[in-house]
mmCIF file of C-alpha atoms in Angstrom:
data_model
loop_
_atom_site.group_PDB
_atom_site.id
_atom_site.type_symbol
_atom_site.label_atom_id
_atom_site.label_comp_id
_atom_site.label_asym_id
_atom_site.label_seq_id
_atom_site.Cartn_x
_atom_site.Cartn_y
_atom_site.Cartn_z
ATOM 1 C CA MET A 113 334.546 95.475 117.373
ATOM 2 C CA CYS A 114 330.312 95.949 116.457
ATOM 3 C CA ARG A 115 328.083 93.011 117.100
ATOM 4 C CA THR A 116 324.793 92.857 114.927
ATOM 5 C CA PHE A 117 321.340 92.173 116.902
ATOM 6 C CA SER A 118 317.919 90.720 115.639
ATOM 7 C CA ASN A 119 315.875 93.456 114.995
ATOM 8 C CA ARG A 120 313.136 91.759 116.675
ATOM 9 C CA SER A 121 315.325 91.377 119.901
ATOM 10 C CA TRP A 122 315.011 95.247 120.936
ATOM 11 C CA ARG A 123 311.124 95.491 120.036
ATOM 12 C CA GLY A 124 309.217 97.411 123.461
ATOM 13 C CA TRP A 125 312.949 97.400 125.068
ATOM 14 C CA SER A 126 313.841 100.411 126.892
ATOM 15 C CA ALA A 127 316.785 103.423 126.211
ATOM 16 C CA GLN A 128 318.578 101.546 129.082
ATOM 17 C CA ALA A 129 317.958 98.161 128.586
ATOM 18 C CA ILE A 130 319.282 99.090 125.162
ATOM 19 C CA ALA A 131 322.203 101.164 126.830
ATOM 20 C CA ASP A 132 323.181 98.422 128.596
ATOM 21 C CA ARG A 133 322.745 95.208 125.855
ATOM 22 C CA LEU A 134 325.301 97.410 123.365
ATOM 23 C CA ASN A 135 327.735 97.687 126.033
ATOM 24 C CA GLU A 136 327.480 94.131 126.965
ATOM 25 C CA GLY A 137 327.761 93.429 122.908
ATOM 26 C CA ASP A 138 330.517 95.554 122.799
ATOM 27 C CA VAL A 139 329.894 98.380 120.414
ATOM 28 C CA LEU A 140 330.819 101.912 120.165
ATOM 29 C CA SER A 141 329.706 104.509 121.751
ATOM 30 C CA PRO A 142 329.195 107.411 119.095
ATOM 31 C CA LEU A 143 331.726 109.294 120.758
ATOM 32 C CA GLU A 144 334.605 106.270 120.754
ATOM 33 C CA TYR A 145 333.280 105.275 117.213
ATOM 34 C CA LYS A 146 334.462 108.667 116.239
ATOM 35 C CA ARG A 147 337.711 108.742 118.401
ATOM 36 C CA TRP A 148 338.193 104.535 116.966
ATOM 37 C CA ILE A 149 338.191 105.847 112.684
ATOM 38 C CA GLY A 150 340.633 108.687 114.135
ATOM 39 C CA SER A 151 338.314 111.806 114.345
ATOM 40 C CA ASN A 152 339.096 114.945 116.199
ATOM 41 C CA TYR A 153 336.442 114.762 118.343
ATOM 42 C CA VAL A 154 335.883 116.852 121.898
ATOM 43 C CA SER A 155 332.549 115.701 123.992
ATOM 44 C CA THR A 156 331.931 117.210 127.731
ATOM 45 C CA PHE A 157 329.095 113.700 127.578
ATOM 46 C CA LYS A 158 332.394 111.875 128.420
ATOM 47 C CA ARG A 159 332.285 110.910 132.164
ATOM 48 C CA ASN A 160 334.887 107.630 132.121
ATOM 49 C CA ALA A 161 337.879 106.815 130.004
ATOM 50 C CA LYS A 162 335.998 104.778 127.371
ATOM 51 C CA ALA A 163 333.223 106.695 126.956
ATOM 52 C CA ARG A 164 329.806 103.952 126.915
ATOM 53 C CA TRP A 165 326.085 104.065 126.401
ATOM 54 C CA THR A 166 324.096 105.190 128.269
ATOM 55 C CA ALA A 167 320.253 106.273 128.786
ATOM 56 C CA VAL A 168 321.180 109.379 127.871
ATOM 57 C CA SER A 169 323.332 108.458 124.228
ATOM 58 C CA VAL A 170 320.672 106.128 123.785
ATOM 59 C CA LEU A 171 317.468 109.184 123.108
ATOM 60 C CA ARG A 172 319.633 111.453 121.561
ATOM 61 C CA VAL A 173 320.588 108.514 118.773
ATOM 62 C CA LEU A 174 316.353 108.217 118.929
ATOM 63 C CA LYS A 175 315.975 112.315 118.768
ATOM 64 C CA ASN A 176 318.470 113.164 116.548
ATOM 65 C CA PRO A 177 316.386 113.661 112.611
ATOM 66 C CA VAL A 178 319.807 113.077 110.194
ATOM 67 C CA TYR A 179 318.493 109.548 110.157
ATOM 68 C CA ILE A 180 315.971 110.428 108.314
ATOM 69 C CA GLY A 181 318.224 112.734 106.440
ATOM 70 C CA THR A 182 317.660 116.450 107.728
ATOM 71 C CA LEU A 183 320.927 117.933 108.208
ATOM 72 C CA GLU A 184 320.744 120.627 111.105
ATOM 73 C CA GLN A 185 323.012 123.260 111.481
ATOM 74 C CA GLY A 186 323.166 126.889 114.237
ATOM 75 C CA LYS A 187 322.029 124.814 117.079
ATOM 76 C CA GLN A 188 325.777 126.928 118.841
ATOM 77 C CA THR A 189 327.151 130.258 118.863
ATOM 78 C CA THR A 190 329.679 132.741 119.565
ATOM 79 C CA PRO A 191 328.714 136.465 120.782
ATOM 80 C CA ASN A 192 331.985 137.644 118.250
ATOM 81 C CA TYR A 193 334.919 135.962 117.396
ATOM 82 C CA LYS A 194 336.692 136.792 121.210
ATOM 83 C CA VAL A 195 334.530 134.758 122.832
ATOM 84 C CA LYS A 196 335.775 131.484 122.903
ATOM 85 C CA LYS A 197 332.291 130.375 124.367
ATOM 86 C CA ARG A 198 329.570 128.793 122.920
ATOM 87 C CA PHE A 199 326.276 129.956 123.349
ATOM 88 C CA ALA A 200 322.563 127.549 122.707
ATOM 89 C CA VAL A 201 320.884 129.185 119.332
ATOM 90 C CA PRO A 202 316.685 128.587 119.534
ATOM 91 C CA LYS A 203 315.216 126.103 117.496
ATOM 92 C CA ASP A 204 313.359 128.250 115.109
ATOM 93 C CA LYS A 205 316.996 129.530 114.206
ATOM 94 C CA TRP A 206 318.321 126.615 113.684
ATOM 95 C CA VAL A 207 319.309 126.120 110.287
ATOM 96 C CA CYS A 208 317.434 122.636 108.563
ATOM 97 C CA ILE A 209 317.923 121.481 105.551
ATOM 98 C CA PRO A 210 314.925 118.554 104.561
ATOM 99 C CA ASP A 211 316.358 115.189 102.651
ATOM 100 C CA ASN A 212 319.957 116.389 102.924
ATOM 101 C CA HIS A 213 320.953 113.177 102.635
ATOM 102 C CA GLU A 214 320.129 109.629 102.104
ATOM 103 C CA ALA A 215 318.110 108.399 105.215
ATOM 104 C CA ILE A 216 318.574 105.344 107.244
ATOM 105 C CA ILE A 217 315.074 105.112 108.489
ATOM 106 C CA SER A 218 311.220 106.034 107.346
ATOM 107 C CA ARG A 219 310.248 109.560 108.807
ATOM 108 C CA ASP A 220 306.867 107.065 109.922
ATOM 109 C CA THR A 221 309.929 105.104 112.354
ATOM 110 C CA PHE A 222 311.210 108.386 114.163
ATOM 111 C CA GLU A 223 307.956 110.101 114.618
ATOM 112 C CA ASN A 224 306.660 107.052 115.694
ATOM 113 C CA VAL A 225 309.977 107.493 118.098
ATOM 114 C CA ALA A 226 309.138 110.582 119.265
ATOM 115 C CA ARG A 227 305.643 110.464 119.966
ATOM 116 C CA ILE A 228 306.695 108.118 122.476
ATOM 117 C CA LEU A 229 309.379 109.635 123.237
ATOM 118 C CA LEU A 230 306.440 112.218 125.354
ATOM 119 C CA SER A 231 304.672 109.733 126.773
ATOM 120 C CA ASP A 232 305.025 107.522 129.872
ATOM 121 C CA THR A 233 306.742 104.184 128.936
ATOM 122 C CA ARG A 234 308.457 103.091 132.406
ATOM 123 C CA THR A 235 308.878 99.985 132.695
ATOM 124 C CA ALA A 236 308.957 97.641 136.087
ATOM 125 C CA PRO A 237 311.841 97.453 138.131
ATOM 126 C CA SER A 238 312.519 94.480 137.294
ATOM 127 C CA ALA A 239 311.859 94.073 133.979
ATOM 128 C CA ASP A 240 313.452 95.594 130.742
ATOM 129 C CA THR A 241 310.752 95.960 128.067
ATOM 130 C CA VAL A 242 308.161 98.313 127.384
ATOM 131 C CA PHE A 243 304.225 97.347 128.171
ATOM 132 C CA PRO A 244 302.710 96.807 125.084
ATOM 133 C CA LEU A 245 300.513 99.198 125.467
ATOM 134 C CA SER A 246 302.433 101.948 127.886
ATOM 135 C CA GLY A 247 302.076 105.615 126.692
ATOM 136 C CA LEU A 248 298.335 104.947 124.688
ATOM 137 C CA LEU A 249 296.124 104.556 127.291
ATOM 138 C CA PHE A 250 294.345 106.927 128.935
ATOM 139 C CA CYS A 251 290.327 107.845 130.510
ATOM 140 C CA GLY A 252 287.708 108.105 128.352
ATOM 141 C CA ASP A 253 285.985 110.775 130.206
ATOM 142 C CA CYS A 254 288.528 112.369 132.295
ATOM 143 C CA GLY A 255 291.362 112.297 129.730
ATOM 144 C CA ARG A 256 294.255 111.500 131.826
ATOM 145 C CA SER A 257 296.411 108.465 131.441
ATOM 146 C CA MET A 258 295.953 104.925 133.502
ATOM 147 C CA VAL A 259 298.515 103.340 135.113
ATOM 148 C CA ARG A 260 299.800 99.480 135.326
ATOM 149 C CA LYS A 261 298.788 98.269 139.290
ATOM 150 C CA ASN A 262 299.926 94.826 139.564
ATOM 151 C CA ASN A 263 296.840 92.616 142.480
ATOM 152 C CA ALA A 264 300.339 90.946 144.172
ATOM 153 C CA SER A 265 298.424 90.468 147.601
ATOM 154 C CA SER A 266 295.821 88.204 145.635
ATOM 155 C CA SER A 267 296.320 84.275 145.400
ATOM 156 C CA LYS A 268 296.200 84.973 141.329
ATOM 157 C CA PRO A 269 297.707 88.020 141.011
ATOM 158 C CA TYR A 270 297.228 89.685 137.674
ATOM 159 C CA TYR A 271 297.988 93.087 135.777
ATOM 160 C CA TYR A 272 295.215 95.787 136.104
ATOM 161 C CA TYR A 273 295.000 99.718 134.684
ATOM 162 C CA ILE A 274 293.455 102.285 136.523
ATOM 163 C CA CYS A 275 292.498 106.522 135.241
ATOM 164 C CA SER A 276 295.375 107.577 137.689
ATOM 165 C CA GLY A 277 293.462 111.191 137.856
ATOM 166 C CA TYR A 278 291.547 108.143 139.963
ATOM 167 C CA LYS A 279 294.405 107.038 141.868
ATOM 168 C CA ASN A 280 296.017 110.583 142.616
ATOM 169 C CA LYS A 281 292.176 111.709 143.717
ATOM 170 C CA ALA A 282 292.517 114.419 140.631
ATOM 171 C CA GLY A 283 289.597 114.778 139.620
ATOM 172 C CA CYS A 284 287.818 111.130 138.511
ATOM 173 C CA GLN A 285 285.297 109.549 140.901
ATOM 174 C CA SER A 286 286.184 106.093 138.944
ATOM 175 C CA SER A 287 288.967 103.772 138.204
ATOM 176 C CA HIS A 288 288.182 101.832 135.211
ATOM 177 C CA SER A 289 289.918 99.284 136.046
ATOM 178 C CA ILE A 290 290.468 96.720 133.160
ATOM 179 C CA ARG A 291 292.250 94.470 133.876
ATOM 180 C CA ALA A 292 295.046 94.314 131.768
ATOM 181 C CA ALA A 293 294.981 90.825 129.729
ATOM 182 C CA TYR A 294 291.947 91.402 128.583
ATOM 183 C CA LEU A 295 292.188 95.790 127.288
ATOM 184 C CA GLU A 296 295.494 93.293 124.669
ATOM 185 C CA GLN A 297 293.187 90.893 123.938
ATOM 186 C CA ALA A 298 290.407 93.020 122.915
ATOM 187 C CA VAL A 299 292.912 95.525 121.507
ATOM 188 C CA LEU A 300 293.860 92.688 119.790
ATOM 189 C CA VAL A 301 291.175 91.918 118.593
ATOM 190 C CA ALA A 302 290.279 95.337 117.097
ATOM 191 C CA VAL A 303 293.285 96.234 115.124
ATOM 192 C CA GLN A 304 293.006 93.119 113.617
ATOM 193 C CA GLU A 305 289.020 94.278 112.257
ATOM 194 C CA HIS A 306 290.314 96.972 111.422
ATOM 195 C CA ILE A 307 292.749 95.437 108.990
ATOM 196 C CA ARG A 308 290.374 93.467 108.016
ATOM 197 C CA SER A 309 287.660 96.111 106.691
ATOM 198 C CA ILE A 310 291.142 98.834 105.154
ATOM 199 C CA LEU A 311 291.159 94.599 103.384
ATOM 200 C CA ASP A 312 288.135 94.935 102.226
ATOM 201 C CA ILE A 313 287.832 98.871 101.715
ATOM 202 C CA GLU A 314 290.992 97.769 98.793
ATOM 203 C CA HIS A 315 288.924 96.118 97.443
ATOM 204 C CA THR A 316 286.093 97.596 96.304
ATOM 205 C CA LEU A 317 288.212 100.895 95.630
ATOM 206 C CA LYS A 318 290.130 98.795 93.279
ATOM 207 C CA THR A 319 286.793 97.403 91.576
ATOM 208 C CA ILE A 320 285.386 100.948 91.681
ATOM 209 C CA ASP A 321 287.696 102.298 89.618
ATOM 210 C CA ASN A 322 287.353 99.359 87.176
ATOM 211 C CA LEU A 323 283.173 99.910 87.328
ATOM 212 C CA PRO A 324 281.755 101.643 84.104
ATOM 213 C CA TYR A 325 279.135 103.515 86.111
ATOM 214 C CA THR A 326 282.128 105.736 87.365
ATOM 215 C CA SER A 327 282.821 107.792 84.217
ATOM 216 C CA ARG A 328 278.617 108.958 85.493
ATOM 217 C CA GLN A 329 279.182 109.811 88.575
ATOM 218 C CA THR A 330 281.724 112.007 87.541
ATOM 219 C CA GLN A 331 279.659 112.990 85.478
ATOM 220 C CA LYS A 332 276.707 113.466 88.499
ATOM 221 C CA ALA A 333 279.515 115.281 90.787
ATOM 222 C CA ASP A 334 280.236 117.275 88.266
ATOM 223 C CA GLU A 335 276.940 118.451 87.428
ATOM 224 C CA ARG A 336 276.332 119.281 91.149
ATOM 225 C CA LEU A 337 279.747 121.138 91.844
ATOM 226 C CA LYS A 338 277.611 123.912 89.084
ATOM 227 C CA ALA A 339 274.548 123.455 90.628
ATOM 228 C CA LYS A 340 276.436 124.478 93.979
ATOM 229 C CA HIS A 341 278.567 127.061 92.263
ATOM 230 C CA ARG A 342 275.473 129.020 90.707
ATOM 231 C CA GLU A 343 273.860 128.623 94.188
ATOM 232 C CA ILE A 344 276.955 130.807 95.557
ATOM 233 C CA GLU A 345 276.252 133.679 92.508
ATOM 234 C CA LYS A 346 272.776 133.959 93.796
ATOM 235 C CA TYR A 347 273.277 134.966 96.935
ATOM 236 C CA GLN A 348 276.287 137.016 96.835
ATOM 237 C CA ALA A 349 272.842 138.672 93.938
ATOM 238 C CA TYR A 350 271.508 138.640 97.291
ATOM 239 C CA LYS A 351 273.565 140.123 99.212
ATOM 240 C CA LEU A 352 274.967 143.318 96.576
ATOM 241 C CA ARG A 353 270.764 143.582 96.414
ATOM 242 C CA LEU A 354 270.437 143.972 100.358
ATOM 243 C CA HIS A 355 272.908 146.466 100.611
ATOM 244 C CA GLU A 356 271.954 147.993 98.226
ATOM 245 C CA ASP A 357 268.357 148.261 99.243
ATOM 246 C CA TYR A 358 269.601 149.549 102.210
ATOM 247 C CA ALA A 359 271.863 152.294 100.907
ATOM 248 C CA ASP A 360 268.472 153.118 99.491
ATOM 249 C CA GLY A 361 266.494 153.597 103.270
ATOM 250 C CA ILE A 362 264.581 150.396 101.939
ATOM 251 C CA LEU A 363 266.035 148.268 104.654
ATOM 252 C CA SER A 364 266.608 149.051 108.852
ATOM 253 C CA ARG A 365 270.188 148.191 109.924
ATOM 254 C CA GLU A 366 268.446 145.233 111.729
ATOM 255 C CA ASP A 367 267.802 143.770 108.942
ATOM 256 C CA TYR A 368 271.001 144.203 106.708
ATOM 257 C CA VAL A 369 272.551 142.946 109.692
ATOM 258 C CA ALA A 370 270.295 139.237 110.035
ATOM 259 C CA PHE A 371 269.919 139.067 106.501
ATOM 260 C CA GLY A 372 273.617 139.802 105.395
ATOM 261 C CA ALA A 373 274.512 137.450 107.840
ATOM 262 C CA ARG A 374 272.029 134.555 106.845
ATOM 263 C CA TYR A 375 273.146 134.903 103.095
ATOM 264 C CA SER A 376 276.904 134.675 104.216
ATOM 265 C CA LYS A 377 275.837 131.684 106.163
ATOM 266 C CA LYS A 378 274.636 130.248 102.525
ATOM 267 C CA ILE A 379 277.943 131.105 100.837
ATOM 268 C CA GLU A 380 279.830 129.398 102.709
ATOM 269 C CA GLU A 381 277.746 125.691 103.440
ATOM 270 C CA ALA A 382 277.841 125.870 99.521
ATOM 271 C CA GLU A 383 281.634 126.969 99.290
ATOM 272 C CA GLN A 384 282.436 124.320 101.897
ATOM 273 C CA ALA A 385 280.036 122.293 99.652
ATOM 274 C CA ALA A 386 280.992 122.588 96.438
ATOM 275 C CA SER A 387 284.556 122.237 97.395
ATOM 276 C CA LYS A 388 283.986 118.802 98.624
ATOM 277 C CA LEU A 389 282.997 118.118 95.378
ATOM 278 C CA VAL A 390 286.042 119.109 93.519
ATOM 279 C CA GLN A 391 287.463 116.682 96.105
ATOM 280 C CA ASP A 392 285.189 113.779 94.297
ATOM 281 C CA ILE A 393 285.363 114.380 91.236
ATOM 282 C CA GLU A 394 289.594 115.099 91.200
ATOM 283 C CA GLN A 395 289.519 111.314 93.780
ATOM 284 C CA LEU A 396 286.461 110.074 90.905
ATOM 285 C CA ALA A 397 288.927 111.207 87.001
ATOM 286 C CA ALA A 398 292.216 109.563 89.134
ATOM 287 C CA GLY A 399 291.267 106.958 90.452
ATOM 288 C CA TYR A 400 290.595 106.399 94.572
ATOM 289 C CA SER A 401 292.452 103.222 95.050
ATOM 290 C CA GLY A 402 295.771 105.284 93.650
ATOM 291 C CA GLY A 403 298.353 105.642 95.969
ATOM 292 C CA GLN A 404 297.318 105.764 98.931
ATOM 293 C CA GLN A 405 299.843 104.777 101.437
ATOM 294 C CA TRP A 406 297.944 104.414 104.311
ATOM 295 C CA ILE A 407 296.339 100.861 103.660
ATOM 296 C CA ALA A 408 299.812 99.833 102.766
ATOM 297 C CA TYR A 409 300.138 101.166 105.828
ATOM 298 C CA PHE A 410 298.194 97.831 107.366
ATOM 299 C CA LYS A 411 298.583 96.097 105.242
ATOM 300 C CA GLN A 412 301.967 94.482 106.092
ATOM 301 C CA HIS A 413 300.175 93.716 109.278
ATOM 302 C CA ALA A 414 297.561 91.935 108.111
ATOM 303 C CA ASN A 415 298.291 87.777 109.270
ATOM 304 C CA ILE A 416 298.975 89.046 113.255
ATOM 305 C CA SER A 417 298.008 87.147 115.479
ATOM 306 C CA GLU A 418 299.798 88.636 119.279
ATOM 307 C CA LEU A 419 300.111 92.189 120.501
ATOM 308 C CA ASN A 420 303.830 93.772 120.697
ATOM 309 C CA ARG A 421 305.019 97.032 121.574
ATOM 310 C CA LYS A 422 305.950 97.997 118.237
ATOM 311 C CA LEU A 423 302.461 96.407 116.379
ATOM 312 C CA ALA A 424 300.728 98.642 118.895
ATOM 313 C CA VAL A 425 302.847 102.064 118.700
ATOM 314 C CA GLU A 426 302.308 102.065 114.469
ATOM 315 C CA LEU A 427 298.837 101.298 114.054
ATOM 316 C CA ILE A 428 297.075 102.977 117.188
ATOM 317 C CA GLU A 429 297.347 107.160 118.103
ATOM 318 C CA LYS A 430 295.716 106.144 121.725
ATOM 319 C CA ILE A 431 293.279 104.178 123.238
ATOM 320 C CA LEU A 432 289.915 105.109 126.019
ATOM 321 C CA VAL A 433 288.791 103.357 128.626
ATOM 322 C CA PHE A 434 285.470 103.975 129.737
ATOM 323 C CA GLU A 435 283.593 102.109 132.904
ATOM 324 C CA ASN A 436 282.274 98.958 132.593
ATOM 325 C CA GLN A 437 285.676 97.775 130.469
ATOM 326 C CA LYS A 438 283.975 99.360 127.572
ATOM 327 C CA ILE A 439 287.538 101.133 124.659
ATOM 328 C CA GLN A 440 287.690 103.453 122.535
ATOM 329 C CA ILE A 441 291.044 102.820 119.658
ATOM 330 C CA GLU A 442 291.624 105.637 117.704
ATOM 331 C CA PHE A 443 293.861 104.493 115.080
ATOM 332 C CA LYS A 444 296.621 105.768 112.676
ATOM 333 C CA PHE A 445 295.392 107.451 109.162
ATOM 334 C CA GLN A 446 291.609 107.380 111.182
ATOM 335 C CA TYR A 447 290.865 110.730 108.835
ATOM 336 C CA GLU A 448 291.498 108.531 105.746
ATOM 337 C CA TYR A 449 290.140 105.500 106.619
ATOM 338 C CA GLU A 450 286.995 108.097 107.247
ATOM 339 C CA GLN A 451 287.738 109.443 104.091
ATOM 340 C CA ALA A 452 287.394 106.323 102.339
ATOM 341 C CA PHE A 453 284.168 105.281 103.488
ATOM 342 C CA GLU A 454 282.590 108.085 103.457
ATOM 343 C CA PHE A 455 283.605 108.150 99.649
ATOM 344 C CA ILE A 456 282.485 104.653 98.636
ATOM 345 C CA SER A 457 278.903 105.302 100.684
ATOM 346 C CA SER A 458 278.716 108.443 97.927
ATOM 347 C CA LEU A 459 278.568 106.136 95.202
ATOM 348 C CA THR A 460 275.048 104.596 96.469
ATOM 349 C CA SER A 461 272.134 104.774 98.527
ATOM 350 C CA THR A 462 272.103 102.098 100.515
ATOM 351 C CA PRO A 463 275.231 98.577 101.175
ATOM 352 C CA GLU A 464 272.875 95.901 99.117
ATOM 353 C CA GLN A 465 273.193 98.430 96.198
ATOM 354 C CA LEU A 466 276.779 98.743 96.651
ATOM 355 C CA LEU A 467 276.457 93.971 96.439
ATOM 356 C CA SER A 468 274.303 94.849 93.815
ATOM 357 C CA LYS A 469 276.963 96.111 91.463
ATOM 358 C CA GLY A 470 279.468 94.039 92.534
ATOM 359 C CA VAL A 471 280.749 96.980 94.236
ATOM 360 C CA CYS A 472 281.417 94.529 98.144
#
């Protein structure tokens, strides 16, 4: 009674299109499956003699954390045993048990889906699939979403995006118009370049782990850390002496407050620098390239040749569109990428020095 479908055939489909496909394939809905296995199950969602898949039921499955191993209980309750009617319990009162059972999908996939559901992913009236960049495009000036339009009146119709704020006369003074084909090609090229850059970073990190000068860098970082600790102690001593001078009447209150704020700022800056040095030392000691899951996340798409919905959602957080068809892409794991790049740069003064040491 159940059929299977290729994962590729579902990419970019809307919830309603998925529901229709499941019904066409005679795939049992959750309610019908429970009935089929003999479960005594009653649901208020049943509307027909045979419960069918709907967009709502598809979305309910997509939002259910049970598939990533999380058990949620206590969603409903009754005032007492005499009252049969059940009432919803606020979500912060639910009992949630992570890793309660084996997950059947990854947390990354589940979180990607949750993010998509919060964005605008409408389809065209005659289409089943969601456009590759739906829900990811935003105006670079006002921050509102970009909407897809069709230049149907032209002899050569094409799709393009404009700022929804401009379209609705909600404040943005420019349409930020950009053709869909140009945008998608530009995003594809940017993704390919980003992945190549990440592969270069991975190679560099692995090489750094095997270089003899890495231990010397650890020693230098440790010396800088000790210097920062001495700096912190110095300014703390200054603050203590400052308090004593104020108590003895040597300093006015105005000077006491001004100098105190200055020393506090110096201490804060030194503590932040010390914290960063501790991270650097740990990375050098452990080998920075070890356990870089975010690199593996991008590596699986190293040979991409076309932009599709799955790829866009997995790799991109958002895309900002500016005037004159300029775009700015915020990739997933952007912080980790920048940290790795900063770490590599901190080992030498210039890229040429990296090259001379055989790092790049």
